[in-house]
PDB file of N, CA and C in Angstrom:
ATOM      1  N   UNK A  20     118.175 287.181 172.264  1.00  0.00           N
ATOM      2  CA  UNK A  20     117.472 287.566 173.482  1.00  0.00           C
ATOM      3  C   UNK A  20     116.518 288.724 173.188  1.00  0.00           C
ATOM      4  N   UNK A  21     115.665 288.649 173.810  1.00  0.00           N
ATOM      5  CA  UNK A  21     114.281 290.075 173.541  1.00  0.00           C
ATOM      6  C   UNK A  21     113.717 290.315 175.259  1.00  0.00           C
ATOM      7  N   UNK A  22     112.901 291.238 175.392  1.00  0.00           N
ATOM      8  CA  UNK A  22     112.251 291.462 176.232  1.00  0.00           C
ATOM      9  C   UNK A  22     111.053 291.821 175.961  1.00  0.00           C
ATOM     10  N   UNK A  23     110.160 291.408 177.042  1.00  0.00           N
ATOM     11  CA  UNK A  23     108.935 291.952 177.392  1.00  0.00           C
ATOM     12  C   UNK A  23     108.639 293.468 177.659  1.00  0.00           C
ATOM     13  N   UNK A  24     107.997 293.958 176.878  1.00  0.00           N
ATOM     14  CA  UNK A  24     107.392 295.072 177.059  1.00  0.00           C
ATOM     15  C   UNK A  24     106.184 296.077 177.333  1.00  0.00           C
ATOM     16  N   UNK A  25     105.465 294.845 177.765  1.00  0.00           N
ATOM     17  CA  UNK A  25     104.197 294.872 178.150  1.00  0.00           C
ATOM     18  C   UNK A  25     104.398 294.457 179.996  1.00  0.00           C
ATOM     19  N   UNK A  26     103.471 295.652 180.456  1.00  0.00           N
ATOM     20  CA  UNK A  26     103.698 295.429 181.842  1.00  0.00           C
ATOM     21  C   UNK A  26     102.960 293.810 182.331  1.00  0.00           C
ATOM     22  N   UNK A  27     102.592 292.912 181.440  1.00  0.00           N
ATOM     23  CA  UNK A  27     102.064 291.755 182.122  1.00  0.00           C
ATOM     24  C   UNK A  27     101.241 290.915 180.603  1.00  0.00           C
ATOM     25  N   UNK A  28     102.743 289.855 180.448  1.00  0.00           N
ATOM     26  CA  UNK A  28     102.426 289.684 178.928  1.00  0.00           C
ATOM     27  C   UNK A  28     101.832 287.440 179.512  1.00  0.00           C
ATOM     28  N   UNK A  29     100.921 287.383 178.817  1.00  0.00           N
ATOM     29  CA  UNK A  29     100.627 285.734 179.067  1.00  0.00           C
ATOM     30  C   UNK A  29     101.597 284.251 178.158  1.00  0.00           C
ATOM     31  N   UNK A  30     101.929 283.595 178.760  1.00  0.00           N
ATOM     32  CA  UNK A  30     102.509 282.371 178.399  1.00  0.00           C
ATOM     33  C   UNK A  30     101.666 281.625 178.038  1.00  0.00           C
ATOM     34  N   UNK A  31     101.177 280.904 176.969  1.00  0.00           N
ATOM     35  CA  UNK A  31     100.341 279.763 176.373  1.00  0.00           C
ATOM     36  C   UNK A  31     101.020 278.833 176.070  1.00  0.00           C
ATOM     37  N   UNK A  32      99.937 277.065 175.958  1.00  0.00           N
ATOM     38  CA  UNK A  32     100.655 276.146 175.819  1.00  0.00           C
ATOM     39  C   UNK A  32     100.422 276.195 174.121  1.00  0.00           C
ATOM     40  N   UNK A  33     100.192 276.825 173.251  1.00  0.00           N
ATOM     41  CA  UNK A  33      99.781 276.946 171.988  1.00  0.00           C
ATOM     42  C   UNK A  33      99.831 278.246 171.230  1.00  0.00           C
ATOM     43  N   UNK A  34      99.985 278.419 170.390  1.00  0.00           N
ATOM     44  CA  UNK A  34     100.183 280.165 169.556  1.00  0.00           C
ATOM     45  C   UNK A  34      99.039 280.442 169.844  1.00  0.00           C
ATOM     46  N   UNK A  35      98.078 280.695 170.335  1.00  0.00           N
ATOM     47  CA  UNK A  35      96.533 281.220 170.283  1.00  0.00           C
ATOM     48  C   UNK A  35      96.126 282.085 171.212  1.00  0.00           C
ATOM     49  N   UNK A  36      95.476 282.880 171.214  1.00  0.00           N
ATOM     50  CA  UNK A  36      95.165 284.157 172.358  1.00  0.00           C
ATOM     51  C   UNK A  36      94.014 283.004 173.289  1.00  0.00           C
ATOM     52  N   UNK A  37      93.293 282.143 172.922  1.00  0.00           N
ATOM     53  CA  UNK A  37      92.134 281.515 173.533  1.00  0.00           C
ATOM     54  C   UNK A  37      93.052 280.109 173.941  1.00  0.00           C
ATOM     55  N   UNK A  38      94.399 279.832 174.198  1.00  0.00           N
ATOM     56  CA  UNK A  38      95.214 278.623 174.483  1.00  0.00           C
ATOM     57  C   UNK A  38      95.647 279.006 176.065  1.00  0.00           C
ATOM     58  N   UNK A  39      95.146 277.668 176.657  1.00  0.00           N
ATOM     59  CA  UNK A  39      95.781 277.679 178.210  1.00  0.00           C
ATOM     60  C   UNK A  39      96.677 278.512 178.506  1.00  0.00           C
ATOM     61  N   UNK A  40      96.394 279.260 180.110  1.00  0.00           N
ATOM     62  CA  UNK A  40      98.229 280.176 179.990  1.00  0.00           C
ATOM     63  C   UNK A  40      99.254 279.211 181.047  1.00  0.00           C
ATOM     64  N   UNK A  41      99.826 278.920 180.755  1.00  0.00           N
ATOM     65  CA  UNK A  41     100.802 278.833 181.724  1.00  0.00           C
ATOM     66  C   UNK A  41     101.841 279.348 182.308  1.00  0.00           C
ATOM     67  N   UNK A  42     101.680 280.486 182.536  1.00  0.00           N
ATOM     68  CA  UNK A  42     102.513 281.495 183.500  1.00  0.00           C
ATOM     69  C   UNK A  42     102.202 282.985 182.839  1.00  0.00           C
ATOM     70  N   UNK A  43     103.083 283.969 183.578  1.00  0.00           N
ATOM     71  CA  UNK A  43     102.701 285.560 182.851  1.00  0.00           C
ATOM     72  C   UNK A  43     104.459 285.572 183.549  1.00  0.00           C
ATOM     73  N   UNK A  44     104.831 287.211 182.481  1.00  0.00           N
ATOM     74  CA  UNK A  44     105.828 287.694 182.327  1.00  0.00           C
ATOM     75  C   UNK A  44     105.962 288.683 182.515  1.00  0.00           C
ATOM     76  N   UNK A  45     106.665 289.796 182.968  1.00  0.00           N
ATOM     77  CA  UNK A  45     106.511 290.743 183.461  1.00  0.00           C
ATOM     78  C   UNK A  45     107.518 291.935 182.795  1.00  0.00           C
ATOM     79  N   UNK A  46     106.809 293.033 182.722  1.00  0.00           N
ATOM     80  CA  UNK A  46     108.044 294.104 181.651  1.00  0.00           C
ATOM     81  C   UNK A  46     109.628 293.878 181.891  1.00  0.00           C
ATOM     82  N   UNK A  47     110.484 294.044 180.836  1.00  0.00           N
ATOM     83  CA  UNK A  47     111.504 293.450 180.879  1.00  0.00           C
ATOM     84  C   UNK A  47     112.372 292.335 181.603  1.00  0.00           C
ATOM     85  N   UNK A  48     111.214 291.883 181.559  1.00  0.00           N
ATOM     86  CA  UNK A  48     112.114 289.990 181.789  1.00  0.00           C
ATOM     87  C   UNK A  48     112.619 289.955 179.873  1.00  0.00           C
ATOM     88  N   UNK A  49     113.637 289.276 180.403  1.00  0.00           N
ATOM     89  CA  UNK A  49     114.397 288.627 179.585  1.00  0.00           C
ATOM     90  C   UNK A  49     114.156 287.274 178.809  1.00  0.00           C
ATOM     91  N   UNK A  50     114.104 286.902 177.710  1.00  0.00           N
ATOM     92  CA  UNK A  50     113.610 285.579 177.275  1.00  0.00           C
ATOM     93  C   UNK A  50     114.073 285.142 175.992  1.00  0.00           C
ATOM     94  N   UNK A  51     114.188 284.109 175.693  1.00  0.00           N
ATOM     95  CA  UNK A  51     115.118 283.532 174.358  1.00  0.00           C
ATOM     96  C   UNK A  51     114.076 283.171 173.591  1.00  0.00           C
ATOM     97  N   UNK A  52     114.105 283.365 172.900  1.00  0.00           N
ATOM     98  CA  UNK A  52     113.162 282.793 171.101  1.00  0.00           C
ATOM     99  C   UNK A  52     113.772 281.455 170.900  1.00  0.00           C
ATOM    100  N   UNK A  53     112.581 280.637 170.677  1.00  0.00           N
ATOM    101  CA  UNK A  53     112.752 279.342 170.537  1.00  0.00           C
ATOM    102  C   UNK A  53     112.617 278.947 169.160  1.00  0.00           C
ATOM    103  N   UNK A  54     111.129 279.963 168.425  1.00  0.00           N
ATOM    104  CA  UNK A  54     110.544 279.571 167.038  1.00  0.00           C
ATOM    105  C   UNK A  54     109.411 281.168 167.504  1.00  0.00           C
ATOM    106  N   UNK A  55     108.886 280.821 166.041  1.00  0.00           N
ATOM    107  CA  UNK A  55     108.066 281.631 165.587  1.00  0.00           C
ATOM    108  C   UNK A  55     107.191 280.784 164.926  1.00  0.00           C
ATOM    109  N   UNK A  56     105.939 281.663 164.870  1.00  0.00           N
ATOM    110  CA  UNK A  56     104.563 280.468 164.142  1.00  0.00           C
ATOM    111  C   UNK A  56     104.492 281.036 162.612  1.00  0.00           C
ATOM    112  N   UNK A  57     104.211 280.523 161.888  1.00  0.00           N
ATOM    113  CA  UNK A  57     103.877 280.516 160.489  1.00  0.00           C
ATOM    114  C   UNK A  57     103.065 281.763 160.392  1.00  0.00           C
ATOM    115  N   UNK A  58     102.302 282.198 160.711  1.00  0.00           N
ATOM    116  CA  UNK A  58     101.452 283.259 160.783  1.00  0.00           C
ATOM    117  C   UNK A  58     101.610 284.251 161.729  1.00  0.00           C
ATOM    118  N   UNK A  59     101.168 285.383 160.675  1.00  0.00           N
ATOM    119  CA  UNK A  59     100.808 286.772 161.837  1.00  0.00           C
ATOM    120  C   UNK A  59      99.444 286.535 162.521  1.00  0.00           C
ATOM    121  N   UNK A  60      99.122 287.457 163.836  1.00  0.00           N
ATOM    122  CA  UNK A  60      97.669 287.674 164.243  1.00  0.00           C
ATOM    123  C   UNK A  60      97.832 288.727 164.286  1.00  0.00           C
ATOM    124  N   UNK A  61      96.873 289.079 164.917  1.00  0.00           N
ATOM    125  CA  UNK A  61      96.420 290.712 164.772  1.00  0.00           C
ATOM    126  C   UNK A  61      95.725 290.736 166.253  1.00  0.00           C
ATOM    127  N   UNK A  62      96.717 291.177 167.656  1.00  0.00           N
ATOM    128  CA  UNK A  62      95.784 291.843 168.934  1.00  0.00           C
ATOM    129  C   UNK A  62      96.389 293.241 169.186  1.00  0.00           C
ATOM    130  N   UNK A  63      95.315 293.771 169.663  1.00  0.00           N
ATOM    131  CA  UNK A  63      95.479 295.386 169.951  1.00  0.00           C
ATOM    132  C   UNK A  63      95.763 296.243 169.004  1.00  0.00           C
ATOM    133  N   UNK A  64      96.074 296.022 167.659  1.00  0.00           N
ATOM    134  CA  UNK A  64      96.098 296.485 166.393  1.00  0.00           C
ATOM    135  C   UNK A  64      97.672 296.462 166.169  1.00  0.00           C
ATOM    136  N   UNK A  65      98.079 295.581 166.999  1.00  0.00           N
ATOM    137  CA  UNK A  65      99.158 294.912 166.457  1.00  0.00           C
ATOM    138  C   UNK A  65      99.510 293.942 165.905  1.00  0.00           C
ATOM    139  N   UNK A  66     100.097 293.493 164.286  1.00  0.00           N
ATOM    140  CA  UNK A  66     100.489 292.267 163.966  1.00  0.00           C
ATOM    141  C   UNK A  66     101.980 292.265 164.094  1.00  0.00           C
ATOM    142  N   UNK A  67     102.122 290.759 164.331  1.00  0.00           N
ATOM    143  CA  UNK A  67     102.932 289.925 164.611  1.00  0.00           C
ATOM    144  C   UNK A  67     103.106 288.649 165.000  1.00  0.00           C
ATOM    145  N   UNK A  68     103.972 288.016 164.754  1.00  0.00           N
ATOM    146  CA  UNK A  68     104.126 286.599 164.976  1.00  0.00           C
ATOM    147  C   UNK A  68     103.555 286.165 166.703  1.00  0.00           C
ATOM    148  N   UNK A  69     103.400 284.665 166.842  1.00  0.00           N
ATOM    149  CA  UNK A  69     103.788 284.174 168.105  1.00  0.00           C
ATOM    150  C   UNK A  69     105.193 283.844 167.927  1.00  0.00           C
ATOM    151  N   UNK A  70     105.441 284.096 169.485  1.00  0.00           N
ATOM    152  CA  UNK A  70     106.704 283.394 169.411  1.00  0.00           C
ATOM    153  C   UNK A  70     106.957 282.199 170.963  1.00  0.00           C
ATOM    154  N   UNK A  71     107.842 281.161 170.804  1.00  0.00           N
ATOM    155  CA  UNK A  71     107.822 280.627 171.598  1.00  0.00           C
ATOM    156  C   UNK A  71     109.184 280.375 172.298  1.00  0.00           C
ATOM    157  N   UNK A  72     109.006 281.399 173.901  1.00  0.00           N
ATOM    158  CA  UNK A  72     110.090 281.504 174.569  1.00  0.00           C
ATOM    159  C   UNK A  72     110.466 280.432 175.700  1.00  0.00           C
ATOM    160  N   UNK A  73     111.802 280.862 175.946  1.00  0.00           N
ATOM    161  CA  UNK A  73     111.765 280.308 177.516  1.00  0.00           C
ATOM    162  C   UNK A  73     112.316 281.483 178.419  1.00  0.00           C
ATOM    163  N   UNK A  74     112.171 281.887 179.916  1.00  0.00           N
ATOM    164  CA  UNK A  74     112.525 283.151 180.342  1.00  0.00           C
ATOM    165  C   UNK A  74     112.684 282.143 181.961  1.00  0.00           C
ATOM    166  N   UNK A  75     113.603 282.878 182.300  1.00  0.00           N
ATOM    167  CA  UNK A  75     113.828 282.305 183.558  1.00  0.00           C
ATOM    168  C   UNK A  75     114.253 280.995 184.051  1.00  0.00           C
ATOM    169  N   UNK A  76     114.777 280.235 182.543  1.00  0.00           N
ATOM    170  CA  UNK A  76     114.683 278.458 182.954  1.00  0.00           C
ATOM    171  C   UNK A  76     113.704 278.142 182.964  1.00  0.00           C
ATOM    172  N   UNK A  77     112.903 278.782 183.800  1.00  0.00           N
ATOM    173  CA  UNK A  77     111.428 277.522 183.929  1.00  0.00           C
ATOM    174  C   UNK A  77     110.154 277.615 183.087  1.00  0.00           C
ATOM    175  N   UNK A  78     110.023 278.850 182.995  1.00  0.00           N
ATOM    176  CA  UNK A  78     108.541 279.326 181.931  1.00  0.00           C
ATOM    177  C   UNK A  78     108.737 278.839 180.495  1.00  0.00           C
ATOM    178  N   UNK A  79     108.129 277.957 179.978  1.00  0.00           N
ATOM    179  CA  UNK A  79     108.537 278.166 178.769  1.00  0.00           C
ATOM    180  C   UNK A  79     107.190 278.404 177.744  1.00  0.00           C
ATOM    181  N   UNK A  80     107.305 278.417 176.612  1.00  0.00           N
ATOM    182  CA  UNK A  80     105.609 278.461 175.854  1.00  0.00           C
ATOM    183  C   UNK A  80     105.322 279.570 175.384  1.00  0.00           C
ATOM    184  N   UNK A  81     104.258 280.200 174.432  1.00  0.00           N
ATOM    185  CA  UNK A  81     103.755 280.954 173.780  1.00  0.00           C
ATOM    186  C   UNK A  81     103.549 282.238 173.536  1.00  0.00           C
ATOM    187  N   UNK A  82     103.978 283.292 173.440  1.00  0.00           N
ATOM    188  CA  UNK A  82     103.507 284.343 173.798  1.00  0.00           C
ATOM    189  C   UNK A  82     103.561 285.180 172.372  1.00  0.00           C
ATOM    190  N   UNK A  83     102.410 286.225 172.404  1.00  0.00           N
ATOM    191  CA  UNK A  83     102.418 287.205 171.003  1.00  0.00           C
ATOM    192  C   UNK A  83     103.531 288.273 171.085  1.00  0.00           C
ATOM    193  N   UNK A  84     104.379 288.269 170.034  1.00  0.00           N
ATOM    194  CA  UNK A  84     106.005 289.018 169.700  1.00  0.00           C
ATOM    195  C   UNK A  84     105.619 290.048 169.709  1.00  0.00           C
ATOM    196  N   UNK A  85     103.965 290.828 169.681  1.00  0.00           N
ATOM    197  CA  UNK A  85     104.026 292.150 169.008  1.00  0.00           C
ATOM    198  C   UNK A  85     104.694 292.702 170.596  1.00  0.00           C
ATOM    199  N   UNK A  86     105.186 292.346 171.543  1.00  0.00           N
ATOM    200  CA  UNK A  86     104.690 292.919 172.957  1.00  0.00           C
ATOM    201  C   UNK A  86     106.625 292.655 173.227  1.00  0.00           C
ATOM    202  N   UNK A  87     107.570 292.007 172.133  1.00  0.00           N
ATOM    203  CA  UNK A  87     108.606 291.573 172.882  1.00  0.00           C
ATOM    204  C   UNK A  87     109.758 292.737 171.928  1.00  0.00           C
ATOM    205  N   UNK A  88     110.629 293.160 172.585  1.00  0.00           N
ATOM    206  CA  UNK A  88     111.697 294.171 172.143  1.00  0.00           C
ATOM    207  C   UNK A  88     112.979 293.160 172.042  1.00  0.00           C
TER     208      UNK A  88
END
């Protein structure tokens, strides 16, 4: 389990900062790691993986790890 630590982090259907969002997350919501992507990126001068959660049952999909505790 990890959390969000960003007051308003985006859900994508794809590892990509420019990939559809489908939903947003909000500082410490709770969320399970599903996988991780092969690669680091680099936003806000943070690297780190994507990772792909599910939070709440229903959200599931993409989001950048540098932002999850």
């Amino acid at each position: 389990k990890s959390y969000v630590t960003a007051d308003a982090l985006y859900v994508r259907v794809n590892p990509d900062r420019n990939a559809r969002e489908v939903g947003m997350l909000v500082r410490n919501t709770q969320v399970s790691v599903l996988e991780l992507s092969d690669s680091d990126d680099y936003i806000d001068g943070r690297a780190a993986k994507w990772a792909r959660v599910r939070a709440l049952d229903e959200v599931e999909g993409w989001v950048f790890s540098g932002y999850l505790s």
